[in-house]
Structures are given as structure tokens and as C-alpha cells.
mmCIF file of C-alpha atoms and ligand atoms in Angstrom:
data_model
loop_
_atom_site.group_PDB
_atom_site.id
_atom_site.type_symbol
_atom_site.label_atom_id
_atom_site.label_comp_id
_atom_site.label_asym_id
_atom_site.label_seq_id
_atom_site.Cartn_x
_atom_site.Cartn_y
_atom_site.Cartn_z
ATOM 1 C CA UNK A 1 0.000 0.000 0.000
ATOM 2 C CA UNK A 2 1.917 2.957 -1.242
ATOM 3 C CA UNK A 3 0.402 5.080 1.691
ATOM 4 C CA UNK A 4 2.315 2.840 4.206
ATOM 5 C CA UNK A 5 5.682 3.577 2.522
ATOM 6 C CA UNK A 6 8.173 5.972 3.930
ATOM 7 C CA UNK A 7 9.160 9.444 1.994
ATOM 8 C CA UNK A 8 12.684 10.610 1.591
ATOM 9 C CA UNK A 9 11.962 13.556 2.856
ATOM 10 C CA UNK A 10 10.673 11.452 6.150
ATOM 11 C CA UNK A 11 13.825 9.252 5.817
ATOM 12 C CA UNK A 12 16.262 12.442 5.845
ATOM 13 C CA UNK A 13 14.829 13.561 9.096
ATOM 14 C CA UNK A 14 14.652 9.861 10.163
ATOM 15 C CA UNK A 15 19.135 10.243 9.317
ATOM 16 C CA UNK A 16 19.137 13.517 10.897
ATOM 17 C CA UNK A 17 17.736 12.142 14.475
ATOM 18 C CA UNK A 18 19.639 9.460 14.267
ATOM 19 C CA UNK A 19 23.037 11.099 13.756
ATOM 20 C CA UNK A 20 21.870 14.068 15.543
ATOM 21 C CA UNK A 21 22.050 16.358 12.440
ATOM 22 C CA UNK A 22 21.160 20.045 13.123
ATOM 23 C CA UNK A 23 18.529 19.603 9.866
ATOM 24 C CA UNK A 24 21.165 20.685 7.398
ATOM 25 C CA UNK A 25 21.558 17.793 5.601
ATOM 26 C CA UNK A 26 17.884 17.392 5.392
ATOM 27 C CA UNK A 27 17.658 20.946 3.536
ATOM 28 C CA UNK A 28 20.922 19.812 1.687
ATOM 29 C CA UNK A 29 19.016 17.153 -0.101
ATOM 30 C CA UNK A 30 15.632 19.601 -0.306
ATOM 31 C CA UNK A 31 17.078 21.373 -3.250
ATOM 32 C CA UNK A 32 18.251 18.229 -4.760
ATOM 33 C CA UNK A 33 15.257 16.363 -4.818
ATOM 34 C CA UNK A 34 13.074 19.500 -6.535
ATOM 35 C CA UNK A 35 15.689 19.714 -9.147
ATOM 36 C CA UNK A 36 15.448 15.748 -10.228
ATOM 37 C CA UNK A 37 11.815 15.758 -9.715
ATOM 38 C CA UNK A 38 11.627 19.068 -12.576
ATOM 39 C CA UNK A 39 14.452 16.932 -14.660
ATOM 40 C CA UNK A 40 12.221 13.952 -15.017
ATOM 41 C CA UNK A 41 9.277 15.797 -15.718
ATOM 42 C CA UNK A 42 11.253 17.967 -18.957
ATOM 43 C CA UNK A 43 13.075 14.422 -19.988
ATOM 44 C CA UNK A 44 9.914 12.670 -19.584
ATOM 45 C CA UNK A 45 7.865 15.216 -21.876
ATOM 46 C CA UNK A 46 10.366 14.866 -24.346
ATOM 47 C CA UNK A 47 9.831 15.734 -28.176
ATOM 48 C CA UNK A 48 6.014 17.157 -26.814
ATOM 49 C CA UNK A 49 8.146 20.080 -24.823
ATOM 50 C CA UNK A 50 10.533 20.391 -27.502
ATOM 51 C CA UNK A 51 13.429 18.925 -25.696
ATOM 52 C CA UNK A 52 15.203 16.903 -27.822
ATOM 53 C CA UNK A 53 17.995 17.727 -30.164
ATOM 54 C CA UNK A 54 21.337 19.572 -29.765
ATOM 55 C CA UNK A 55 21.749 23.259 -27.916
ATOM 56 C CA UNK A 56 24.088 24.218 -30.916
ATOM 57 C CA UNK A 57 26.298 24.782 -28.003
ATOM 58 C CA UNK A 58 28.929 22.771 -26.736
ATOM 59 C CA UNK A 59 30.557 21.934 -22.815
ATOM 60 C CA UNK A 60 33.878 22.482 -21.490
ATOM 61 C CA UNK A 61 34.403 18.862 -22.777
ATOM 62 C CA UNK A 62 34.436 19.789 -25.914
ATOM 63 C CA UNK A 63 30.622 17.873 -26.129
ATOM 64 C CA UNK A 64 27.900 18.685 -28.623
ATOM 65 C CA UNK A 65 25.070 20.053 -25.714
ATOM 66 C CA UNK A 66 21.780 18.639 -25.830
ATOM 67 C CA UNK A 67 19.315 20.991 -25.079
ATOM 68 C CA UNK A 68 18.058 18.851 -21.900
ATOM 69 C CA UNK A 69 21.883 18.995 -21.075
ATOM 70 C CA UNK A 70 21.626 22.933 -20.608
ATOM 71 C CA UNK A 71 18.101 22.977 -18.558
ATOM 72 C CA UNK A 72 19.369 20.258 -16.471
ATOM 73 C CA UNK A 73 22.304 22.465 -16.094
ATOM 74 C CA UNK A 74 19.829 25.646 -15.362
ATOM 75 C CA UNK A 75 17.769 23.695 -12.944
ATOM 76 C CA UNK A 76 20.182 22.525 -10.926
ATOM 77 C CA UNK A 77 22.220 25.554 -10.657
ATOM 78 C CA UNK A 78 18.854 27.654 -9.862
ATOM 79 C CA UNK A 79 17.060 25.094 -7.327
ATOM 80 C CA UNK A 80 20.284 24.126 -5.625
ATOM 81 C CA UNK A 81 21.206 28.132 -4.598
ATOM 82 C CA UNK A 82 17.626 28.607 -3.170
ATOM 83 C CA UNK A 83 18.264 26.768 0.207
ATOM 84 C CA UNK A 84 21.760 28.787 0.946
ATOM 85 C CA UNK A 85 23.413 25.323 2.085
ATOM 86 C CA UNK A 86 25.950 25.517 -1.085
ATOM 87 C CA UNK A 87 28.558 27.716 -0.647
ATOM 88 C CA UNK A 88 29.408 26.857 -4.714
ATOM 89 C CA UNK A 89 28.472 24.296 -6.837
ATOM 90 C CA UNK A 90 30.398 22.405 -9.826
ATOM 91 C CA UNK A 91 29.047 21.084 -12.902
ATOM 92 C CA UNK A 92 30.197 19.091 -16.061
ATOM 93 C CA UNK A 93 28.154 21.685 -18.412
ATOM 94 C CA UNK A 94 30.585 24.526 -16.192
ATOM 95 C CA UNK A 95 34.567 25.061 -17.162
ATOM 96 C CA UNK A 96 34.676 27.420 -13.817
ATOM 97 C CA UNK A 97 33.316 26.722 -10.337
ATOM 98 C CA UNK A 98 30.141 28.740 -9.539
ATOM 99 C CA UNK A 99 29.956 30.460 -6.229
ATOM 100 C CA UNK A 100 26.444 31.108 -4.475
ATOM 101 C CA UNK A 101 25.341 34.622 -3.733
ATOM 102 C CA UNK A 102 24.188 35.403 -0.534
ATOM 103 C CA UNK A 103 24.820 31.978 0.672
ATOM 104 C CA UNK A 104 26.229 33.417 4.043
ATOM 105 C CA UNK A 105 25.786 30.168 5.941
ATOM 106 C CA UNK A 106 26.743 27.647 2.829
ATOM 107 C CA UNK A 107 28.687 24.896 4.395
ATOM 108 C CA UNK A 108 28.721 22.450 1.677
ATOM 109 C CA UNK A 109 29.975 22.374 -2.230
ATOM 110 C CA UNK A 110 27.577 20.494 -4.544
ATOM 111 C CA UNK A 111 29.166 18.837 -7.522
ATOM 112 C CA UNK A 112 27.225 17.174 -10.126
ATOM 113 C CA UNK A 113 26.670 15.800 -13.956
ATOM 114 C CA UNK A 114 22.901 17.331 -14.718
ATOM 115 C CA UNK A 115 22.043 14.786 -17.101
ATOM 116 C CA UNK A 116 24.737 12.311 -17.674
ATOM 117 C CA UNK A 117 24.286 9.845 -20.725
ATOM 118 C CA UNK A 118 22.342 12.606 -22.995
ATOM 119 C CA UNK A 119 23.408 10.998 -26.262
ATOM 120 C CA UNK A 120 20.635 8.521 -25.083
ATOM 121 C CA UNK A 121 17.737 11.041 -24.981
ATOM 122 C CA UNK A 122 16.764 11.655 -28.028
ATOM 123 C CA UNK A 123 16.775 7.807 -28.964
ATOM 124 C CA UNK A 124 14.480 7.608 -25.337
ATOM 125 C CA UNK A 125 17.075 4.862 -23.669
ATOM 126 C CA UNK A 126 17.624 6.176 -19.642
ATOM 127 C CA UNK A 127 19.697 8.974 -18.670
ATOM 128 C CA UNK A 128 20.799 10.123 -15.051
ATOM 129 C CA UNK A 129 21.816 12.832 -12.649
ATOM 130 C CA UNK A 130 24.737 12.153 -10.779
ATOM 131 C CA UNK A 131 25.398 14.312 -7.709
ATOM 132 C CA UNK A 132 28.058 14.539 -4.884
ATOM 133 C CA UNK A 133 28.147 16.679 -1.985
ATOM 134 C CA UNK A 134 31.238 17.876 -0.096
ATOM 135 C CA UNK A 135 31.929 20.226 2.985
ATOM 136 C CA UNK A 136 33.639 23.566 2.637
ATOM 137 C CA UNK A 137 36.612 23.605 3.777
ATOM 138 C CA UNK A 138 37.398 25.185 6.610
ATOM 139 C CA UNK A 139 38.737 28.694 6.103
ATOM 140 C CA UNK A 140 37.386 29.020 2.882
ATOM 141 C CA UNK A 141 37.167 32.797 2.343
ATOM 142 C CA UNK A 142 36.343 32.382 -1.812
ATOM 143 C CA UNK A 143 34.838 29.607 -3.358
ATOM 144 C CA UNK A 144 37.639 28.396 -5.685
ATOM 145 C CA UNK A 145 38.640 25.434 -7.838
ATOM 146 C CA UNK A 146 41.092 24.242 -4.827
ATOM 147 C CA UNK A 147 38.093 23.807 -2.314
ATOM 148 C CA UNK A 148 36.415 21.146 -4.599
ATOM 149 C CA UNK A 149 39.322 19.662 -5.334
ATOM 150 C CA UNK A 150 38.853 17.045 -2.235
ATOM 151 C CA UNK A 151 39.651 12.887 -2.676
ATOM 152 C CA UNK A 152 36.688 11.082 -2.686
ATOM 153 C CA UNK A 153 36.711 9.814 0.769
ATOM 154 C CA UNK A 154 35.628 13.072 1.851
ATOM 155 C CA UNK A 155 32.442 13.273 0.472
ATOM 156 C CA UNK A 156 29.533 13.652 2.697
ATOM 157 C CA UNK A 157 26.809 12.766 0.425
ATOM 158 C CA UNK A 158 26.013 10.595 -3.344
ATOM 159 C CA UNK A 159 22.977 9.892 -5.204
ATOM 160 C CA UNK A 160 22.021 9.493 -8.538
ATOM 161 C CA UNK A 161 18.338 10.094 -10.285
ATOM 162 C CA UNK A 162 17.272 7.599 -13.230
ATOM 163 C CA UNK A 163 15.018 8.952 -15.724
ATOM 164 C CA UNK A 164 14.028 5.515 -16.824
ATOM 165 C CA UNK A 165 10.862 3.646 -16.851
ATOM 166 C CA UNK A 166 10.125 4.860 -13.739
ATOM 167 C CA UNK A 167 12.304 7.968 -12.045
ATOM 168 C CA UNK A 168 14.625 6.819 -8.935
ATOM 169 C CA UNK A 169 16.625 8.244 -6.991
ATOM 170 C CA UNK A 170 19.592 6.258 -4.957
ATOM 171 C CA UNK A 171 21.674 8.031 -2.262
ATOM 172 C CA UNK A 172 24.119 7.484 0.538
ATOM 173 C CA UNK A 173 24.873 9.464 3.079
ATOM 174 C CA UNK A 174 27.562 6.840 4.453
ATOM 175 C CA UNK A 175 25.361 4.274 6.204
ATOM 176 C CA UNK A 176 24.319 1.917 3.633
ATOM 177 C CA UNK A 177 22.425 2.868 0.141
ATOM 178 C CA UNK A 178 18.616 3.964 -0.113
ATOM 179 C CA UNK A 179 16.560 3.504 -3.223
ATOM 180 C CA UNK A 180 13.356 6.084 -3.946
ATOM 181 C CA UNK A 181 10.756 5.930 -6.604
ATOM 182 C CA UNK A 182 9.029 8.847 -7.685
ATOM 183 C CA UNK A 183 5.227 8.733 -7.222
ATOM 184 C CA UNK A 184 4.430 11.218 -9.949
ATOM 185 C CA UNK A 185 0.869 11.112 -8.954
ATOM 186 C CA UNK A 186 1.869 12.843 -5.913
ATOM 187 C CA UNK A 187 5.189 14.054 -6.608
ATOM 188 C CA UNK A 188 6.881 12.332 -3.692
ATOM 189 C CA UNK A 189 10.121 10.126 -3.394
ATOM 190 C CA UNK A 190 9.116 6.891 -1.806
ATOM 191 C CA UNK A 191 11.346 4.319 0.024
ATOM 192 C CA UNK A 192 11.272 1.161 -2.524
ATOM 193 C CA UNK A 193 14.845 -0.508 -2.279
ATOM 194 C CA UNK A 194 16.145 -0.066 0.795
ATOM 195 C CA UNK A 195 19.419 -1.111 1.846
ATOM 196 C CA UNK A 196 20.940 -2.043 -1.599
ATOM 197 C CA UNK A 197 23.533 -4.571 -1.592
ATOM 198 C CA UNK A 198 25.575 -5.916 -4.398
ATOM 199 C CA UNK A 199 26.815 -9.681 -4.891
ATOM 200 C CA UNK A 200 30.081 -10.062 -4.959
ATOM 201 C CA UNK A 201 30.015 -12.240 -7.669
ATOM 202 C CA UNK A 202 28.560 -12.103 -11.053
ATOM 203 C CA UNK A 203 28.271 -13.432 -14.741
ATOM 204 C CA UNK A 204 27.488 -9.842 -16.264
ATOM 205 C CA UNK A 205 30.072 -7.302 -17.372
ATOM 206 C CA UNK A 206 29.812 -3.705 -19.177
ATOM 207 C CA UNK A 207 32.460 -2.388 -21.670
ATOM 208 C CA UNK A 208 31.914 -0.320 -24.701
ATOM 209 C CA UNK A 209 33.409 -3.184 -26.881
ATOM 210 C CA UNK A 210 34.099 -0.932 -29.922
ATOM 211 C CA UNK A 211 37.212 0.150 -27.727
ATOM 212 C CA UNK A 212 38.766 -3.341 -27.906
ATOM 213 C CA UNK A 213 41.733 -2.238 -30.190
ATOM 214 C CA UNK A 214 42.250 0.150 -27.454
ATOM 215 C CA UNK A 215 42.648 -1.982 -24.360
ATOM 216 C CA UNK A 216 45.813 -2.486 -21.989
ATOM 217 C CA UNK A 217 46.691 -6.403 -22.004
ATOM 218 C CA UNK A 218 44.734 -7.425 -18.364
ATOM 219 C CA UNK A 219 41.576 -5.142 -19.531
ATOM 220 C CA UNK A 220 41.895 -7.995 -22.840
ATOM 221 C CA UNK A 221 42.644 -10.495 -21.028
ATOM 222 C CA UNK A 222 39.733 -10.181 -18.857
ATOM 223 C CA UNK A 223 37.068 -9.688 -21.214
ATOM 224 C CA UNK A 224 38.576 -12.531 -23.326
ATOM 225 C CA UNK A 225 37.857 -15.083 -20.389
ATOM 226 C CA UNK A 226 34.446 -13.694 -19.638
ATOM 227 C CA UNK A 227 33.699 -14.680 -23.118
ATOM 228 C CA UNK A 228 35.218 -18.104 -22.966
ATOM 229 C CA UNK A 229 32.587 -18.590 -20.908
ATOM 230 C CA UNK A 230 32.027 -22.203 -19.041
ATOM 231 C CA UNK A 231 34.822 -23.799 -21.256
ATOM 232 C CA UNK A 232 37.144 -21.079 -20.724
ATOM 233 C CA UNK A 233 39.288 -20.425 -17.246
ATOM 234 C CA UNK A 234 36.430 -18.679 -15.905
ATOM 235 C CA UNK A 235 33.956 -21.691 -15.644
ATOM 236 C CA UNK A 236 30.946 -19.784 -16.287
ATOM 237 C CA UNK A 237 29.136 -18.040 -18.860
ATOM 238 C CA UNK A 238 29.044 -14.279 -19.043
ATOM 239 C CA UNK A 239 26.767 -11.626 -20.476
ATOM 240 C CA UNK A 240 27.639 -8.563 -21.829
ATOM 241 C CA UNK A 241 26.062 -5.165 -21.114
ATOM 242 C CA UNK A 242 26.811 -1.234 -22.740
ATOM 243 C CA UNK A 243 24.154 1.477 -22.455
ATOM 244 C CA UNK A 244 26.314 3.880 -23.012
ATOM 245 C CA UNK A 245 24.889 5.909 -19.706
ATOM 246 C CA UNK A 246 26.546 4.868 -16.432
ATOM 247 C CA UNK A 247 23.791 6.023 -14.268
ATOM 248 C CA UNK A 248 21.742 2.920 -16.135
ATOM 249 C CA UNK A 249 24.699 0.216 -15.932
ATOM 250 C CA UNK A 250 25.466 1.494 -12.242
ATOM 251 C CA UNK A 251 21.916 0.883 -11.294
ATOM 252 C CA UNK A 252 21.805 -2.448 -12.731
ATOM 253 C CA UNK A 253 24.771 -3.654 -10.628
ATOM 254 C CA UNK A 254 23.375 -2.197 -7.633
ATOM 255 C CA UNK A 255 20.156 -4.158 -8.084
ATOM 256 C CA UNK A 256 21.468 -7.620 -9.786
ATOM 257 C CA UNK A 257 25.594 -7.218 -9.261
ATOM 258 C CA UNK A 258 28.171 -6.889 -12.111
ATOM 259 C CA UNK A 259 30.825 -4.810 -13.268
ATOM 260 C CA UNK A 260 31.357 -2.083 -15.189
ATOM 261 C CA UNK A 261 34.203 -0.800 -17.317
ATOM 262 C CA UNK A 262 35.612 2.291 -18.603
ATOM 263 C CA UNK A 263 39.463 1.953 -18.471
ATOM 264 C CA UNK A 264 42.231 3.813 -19.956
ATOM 265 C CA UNK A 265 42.907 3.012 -23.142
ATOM 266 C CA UNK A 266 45.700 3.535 -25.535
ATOM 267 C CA UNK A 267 43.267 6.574 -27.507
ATOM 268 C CA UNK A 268 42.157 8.154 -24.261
ATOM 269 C CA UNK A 269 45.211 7.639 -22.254
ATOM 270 C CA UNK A 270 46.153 11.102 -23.204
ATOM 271 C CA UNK A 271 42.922 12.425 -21.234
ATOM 272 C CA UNK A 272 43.644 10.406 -18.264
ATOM 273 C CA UNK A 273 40.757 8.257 -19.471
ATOM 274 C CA UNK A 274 36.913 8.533 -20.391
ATOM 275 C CA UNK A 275 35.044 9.637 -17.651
ATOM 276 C CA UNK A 276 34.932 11.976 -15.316
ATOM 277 C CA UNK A 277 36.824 12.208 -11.245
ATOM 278 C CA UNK A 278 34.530 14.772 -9.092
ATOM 279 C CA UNK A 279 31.401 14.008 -10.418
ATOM 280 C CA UNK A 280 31.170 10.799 -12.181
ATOM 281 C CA UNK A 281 33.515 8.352 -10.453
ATOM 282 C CA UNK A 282 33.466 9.693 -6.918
ATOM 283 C CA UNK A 283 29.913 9.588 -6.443
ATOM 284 C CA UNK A 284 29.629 6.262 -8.416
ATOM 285 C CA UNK A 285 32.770 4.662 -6.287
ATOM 286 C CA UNK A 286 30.935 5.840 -2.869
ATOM 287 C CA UNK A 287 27.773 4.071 -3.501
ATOM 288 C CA UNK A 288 29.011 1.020 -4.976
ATOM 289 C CA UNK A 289 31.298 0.728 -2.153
ATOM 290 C CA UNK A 290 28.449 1.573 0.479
ATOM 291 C CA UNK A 291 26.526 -1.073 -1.511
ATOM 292 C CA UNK A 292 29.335 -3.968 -0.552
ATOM 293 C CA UNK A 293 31.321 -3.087 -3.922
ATOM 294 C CA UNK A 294 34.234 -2.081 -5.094
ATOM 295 C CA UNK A 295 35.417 0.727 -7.630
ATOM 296 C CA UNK A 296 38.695 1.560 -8.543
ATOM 297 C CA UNK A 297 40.782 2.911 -11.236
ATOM 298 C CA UNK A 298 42.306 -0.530 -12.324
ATOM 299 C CA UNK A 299 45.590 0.096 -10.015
ATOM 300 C CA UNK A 300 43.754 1.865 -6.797
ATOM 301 C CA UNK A 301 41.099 2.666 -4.702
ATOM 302 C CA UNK A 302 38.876 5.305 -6.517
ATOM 303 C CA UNK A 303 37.820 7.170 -3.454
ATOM 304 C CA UNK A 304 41.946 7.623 -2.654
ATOM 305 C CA UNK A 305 42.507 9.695 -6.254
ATOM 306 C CA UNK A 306 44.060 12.841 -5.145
ATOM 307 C CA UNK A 307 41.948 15.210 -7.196
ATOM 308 C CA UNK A 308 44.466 17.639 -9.411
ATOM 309 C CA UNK A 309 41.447 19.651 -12.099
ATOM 310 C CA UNK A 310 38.030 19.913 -11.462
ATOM 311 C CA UNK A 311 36.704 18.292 -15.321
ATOM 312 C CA UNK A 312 39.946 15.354 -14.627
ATOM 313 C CA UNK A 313 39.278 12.632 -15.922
ATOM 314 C CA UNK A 314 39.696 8.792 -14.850
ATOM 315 C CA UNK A 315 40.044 4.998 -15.649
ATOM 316 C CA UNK A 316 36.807 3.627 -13.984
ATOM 317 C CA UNK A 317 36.310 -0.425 -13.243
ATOM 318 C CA UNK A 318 33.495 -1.078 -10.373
ATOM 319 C CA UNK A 319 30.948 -3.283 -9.215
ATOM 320 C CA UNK A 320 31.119 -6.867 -7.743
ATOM 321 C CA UNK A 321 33.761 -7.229 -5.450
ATOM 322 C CA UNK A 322 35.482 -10.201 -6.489
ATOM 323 C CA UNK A 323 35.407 -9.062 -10.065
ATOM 324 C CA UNK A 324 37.055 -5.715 -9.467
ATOM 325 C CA UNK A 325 39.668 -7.407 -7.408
ATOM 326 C CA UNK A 326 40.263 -10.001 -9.969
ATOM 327 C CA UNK A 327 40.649 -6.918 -12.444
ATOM 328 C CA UNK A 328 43.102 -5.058 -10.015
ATOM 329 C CA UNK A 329 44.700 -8.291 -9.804
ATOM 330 C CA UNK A 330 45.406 -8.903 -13.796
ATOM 331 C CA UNK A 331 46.813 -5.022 -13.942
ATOM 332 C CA UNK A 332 49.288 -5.679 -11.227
ATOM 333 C CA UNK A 333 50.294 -9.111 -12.714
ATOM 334 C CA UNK A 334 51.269 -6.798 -15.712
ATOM 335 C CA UNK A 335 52.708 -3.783 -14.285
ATOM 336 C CA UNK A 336 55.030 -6.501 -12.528
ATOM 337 C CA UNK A 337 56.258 -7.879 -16.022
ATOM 338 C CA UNK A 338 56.288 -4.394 -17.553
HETATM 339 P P1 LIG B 401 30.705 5.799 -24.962
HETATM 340 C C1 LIG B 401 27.956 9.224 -21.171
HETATM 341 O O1 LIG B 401 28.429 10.146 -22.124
HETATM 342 C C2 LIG B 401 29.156 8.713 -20.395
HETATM 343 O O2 LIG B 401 29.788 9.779 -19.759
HETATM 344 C C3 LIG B 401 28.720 7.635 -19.411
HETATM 345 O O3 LIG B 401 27.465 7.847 -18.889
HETATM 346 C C4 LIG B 401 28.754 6.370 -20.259
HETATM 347 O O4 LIG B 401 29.017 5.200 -19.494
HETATM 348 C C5 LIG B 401 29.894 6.645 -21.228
HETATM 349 O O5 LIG B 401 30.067 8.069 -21.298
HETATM 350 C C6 LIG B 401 29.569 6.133 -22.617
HETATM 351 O O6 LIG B 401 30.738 6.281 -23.411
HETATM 352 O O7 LIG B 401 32.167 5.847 -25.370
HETATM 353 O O8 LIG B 401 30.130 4.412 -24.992
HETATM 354 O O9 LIG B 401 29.831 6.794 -25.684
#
């Protein structure tokens, strides 16, 4: 009975008591949770709003911006500076930082991707939100690129929203991860997966497979033996995965296990790799690893990645536990022979 569920909004304040919050991180997460609810309502509208197609603009990455890429952009700068809990916010669609005016009392930075996976949208396959919320540091006079620039460790809050067949949003706050649906009927975030854990074992992997010609050796070598399958050295069959939006392939894992791949590859080694530190792999790595996973960058812990550019960019393997280890484990077999 959906009436018997429990809100987010309820579940915040249930965090709060419990860790004796002042109600900060409650209002923290306020802002958030109007901006996702306005981005699934314009992704979710679609061609009848007019929303699909390119900006004619294009993002510090040197993207082609859809326009859903810009108003997610908009609406999460503009909800997220109403509450004054962000000193400055970060965003993929931003080269600079963006301070908050007025926001006197801001103790926190908000980094985020506003709609990660757009080349999905117009072809209606799910894209995401991926957010990540740090504290100010202390002393902080100006809200510069240095204060973001924080290892992942430190973050005080991750979540992600998936515009998909239904709109979720997953978050942790450091005590386990929390699943919400969106009740658009009454335009509330309801408690439907809570406590997500992720095997640590799996027969499903994700790798943009066009990349192959690409890959390091142990990145080969373990795709190779996932599809050997049961007469191969693995034992087992594997299936193979690539949506091509990580929000989508991240939720998967957290609901059915798996791993995911992104690694540096001879073409984007020059980058530093695909996607992105502060607000694509940190948030990612501290759910999965909330969720009983791991995530690292093939040769070390995500979450230790001492951060050296806001828009840096990173090798990215997580998921299953024993896969990611096994993964770790093939790169340092090689670096050893290298
Ligand atoms: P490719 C989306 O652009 C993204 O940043 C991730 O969401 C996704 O996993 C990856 O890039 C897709 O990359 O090379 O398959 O287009």
C-alpha cells in the first residue's frame, strides 16, 4: 500500500535524528530532490516540450550540448542556490566553479553531472543525474577550484536520479544505500529498495566493446575469459552489457551485481581516461562501495585519487567485489612484467 511507505523527505529527518544532524543535511538534499523531480518531468515530456535535439552549443568537454543537457544544467544551478546550504556548486556543463550569492551560511559544495548519458535522450534509452556533496573547507574565504578539489573519501553525500521507466533516486549518506521511486501522482520520493547490496560475484560485465583495439593487455585479457565462458578459465558463462549511460549500468549492478568498465585506453590515455573524477567516479565509487562493492581505477582505490582539475578525468572499473579485485589483480600481474 503505497500510503504505508516511507518518503525521503521522512527518511532524511529519520538520518538527521539518528546522527543528531542540526537539519542541514535534510535541507541539503531539499534542493536536490526539486531539481530531479523538474528533470524527469522535462526528460519525460520529451519531443512534446521540444526537448530533444542539440543546444548548438557545446561543454567544457568539448561535447555537442543537448538541449536537456543545458536545462538540467539551469535547474540545478537555480534550485540548488535557493536553500543557501551551497557555498558553490560544480558542474560538467561549467569550465569554472560557480559560487552562491548570498549563501552566508553555505557549508557544503555540490558537484554534479545534470544529465549524464544525454546521447541517449533523443533515442528515449535512460539517462541520469549524478550528484556529490562535499563540505567547505574550513577557512574558505572564496569559493575556488582548490576547495572542490577534495579525494573522494571526503564526500559527505552521493545519489544518482534515473530517468528511466520509472524515475529513482539512490543516495548514501555513508550508512548503507537507499533507493526512492518517484510517485508522480503525488510528486513524492518513496522508500522502494532499501538497503541495496551488491553480490560479490557475477556473470554480467559492461564495456563499450568498440574500444577493444584500445585496451591495456589485463583489460583484454579479462574480457577474453568472460567470453570463454564455461569452457574457458572462468567456468561460467558471461553476459555482456553497454548502455552507453553509467547512471543505467550502475543501477543495474546495484540491483542484480556486475561490473562495469571504462578503463584507460591507448586513444584516451592522453585524457587520463573517459570519464569523469569529481562528479562521475566519486559519487559512483561511494555508492558502490556503500553497496558492498568495489570501484577503482584498475591500479587503486577510486575514493583515494588525489583530485588535481576539477573536469579530470579517470580509468573507472566497479561493481562486484570479487570481479574488481580479480581486475586489479590482472593489472598488477602486468605492471610486474612491464
Ligand atoms: P561511450 C555518457 O556520455 C558517459 O559519460 C557515461 O554515462 C557512459 O558510461 C559513457 O560516457 C559512454 O561512453 O564511449 O560508450 O559513448
Amino acid at each position: 500500500m503505497p500510503y504505508k511507505r516511507i518518503t525521503l523527505t521522512h527518511f532524511l529527518l529519520q538520518e538527521q535524528r539518528r546522527l543528531g544532524g542540526s537539519g542541514s543535511f535534510t535541507a541539503l538534499m531539499t534542493d536536490i530532490i526539486f531539481a530531479c523531480k523538474m528533470i524527469s518531468h522535462e526528460v519525460n515530456r520529451g519531443a512534446l516540450a521540444g526537448n530533444l535535439g542539440v543546444a548548438g552549443s557545446e561543454n567544457v568537454q568539448g561535447e555537442e550540448q543537448k538541449k536537456l543537457d543545458v536545462l538540467a544544467n539551469d535547474i540545478f544551478l537555480h534550485m540548488n542556490a535557493l536553500g543557501g546550504s551551497y557555498a558553490g556548486m560544480a558542474s560538467e556543463e561549467l569550465e569554472d566553479v560557480h559560487a552562491v550569492k548570498g549563501a552566508a551560511d553555505g557549508k557544503y559544495l555540490l558537484l554534479f553531472d545534470p544529465l549524464d548519458g544525454s546521447s541517449n535522450i533523443d533515442v528515449n534509452i535512460s539517462v541520469g543525474s549524478i550528484f556529490s556533496i562535499l563540505k567547505l573547507p574550513e577557512g574558505a574565504s572564496t569559493i575556488e577550484e582548490a576547495a572542490f578539489l577534495q579525494k573522494g573519501v571526503t564526500q559527505v553525500a552521493a545519489g544518482y536520479a534515473l530517468y528511466g521507466s520509472s524515475t529513482m533516486l539512490v543516495l548514501t549518506t555513508g550508512n548503507g544505500v537507499n533507493g526512492f521511486t518517484l510517485d508522480q501522482n503525488v510528486g513524492m520520493f518513496l522508500l522502494t529498495h532499501p538497503d541495496m547490496t551488491i553480490p560479490a560475484d557475477t556473470k554480467e560485465f559492461a564495456i563499450n566493446a568498440s574500444r577493444e583495439r584500445f585496451w591495456e593487455p589485463p583489460v583484454k585479457r579479462y574480457v577474453d575469459e568472460c567470453r570463454q565462458g564455461k569452457e574457458g578459465p572462468r567456468g561460467k558463462d558471461f553476459n555482456m552489457r553497454w548502455v552507453a549511460s553509467m547512471v543505467a549500468e550502475v543501477h543495474r549492478i546495484l540491483c542484480r551485481g556486475g561490473v562495469f568498465l571504462y578503463p584507460a585506453d591507448s586513444e584516451n590515455i592522453k585524457k587520463g581516461g573517459k570519464l569523469r573524477l569529481m562528479y562521475e567516479a566519486n559519487p559512483m565509487a561511494f555508492i558502490i562501495e556503500q553497496a558492498g562493492g568495489a570501484a577503482t581505477t584498475g591500479r587503486g582505490r577510486m575514493m583515494e585519487v588525489e583530485p588535481t582539475a576539477l573536469h579530470q578525468r579517470v580509468p573507472v572499473i566497479l561493481g562486484s567485489k570479487n570481479e574488481v579485485e580479480r581486475i586489479g589483480a590482472y593489472h598488477a600481474e602486468y605492471d610486474a612484467k612491464a
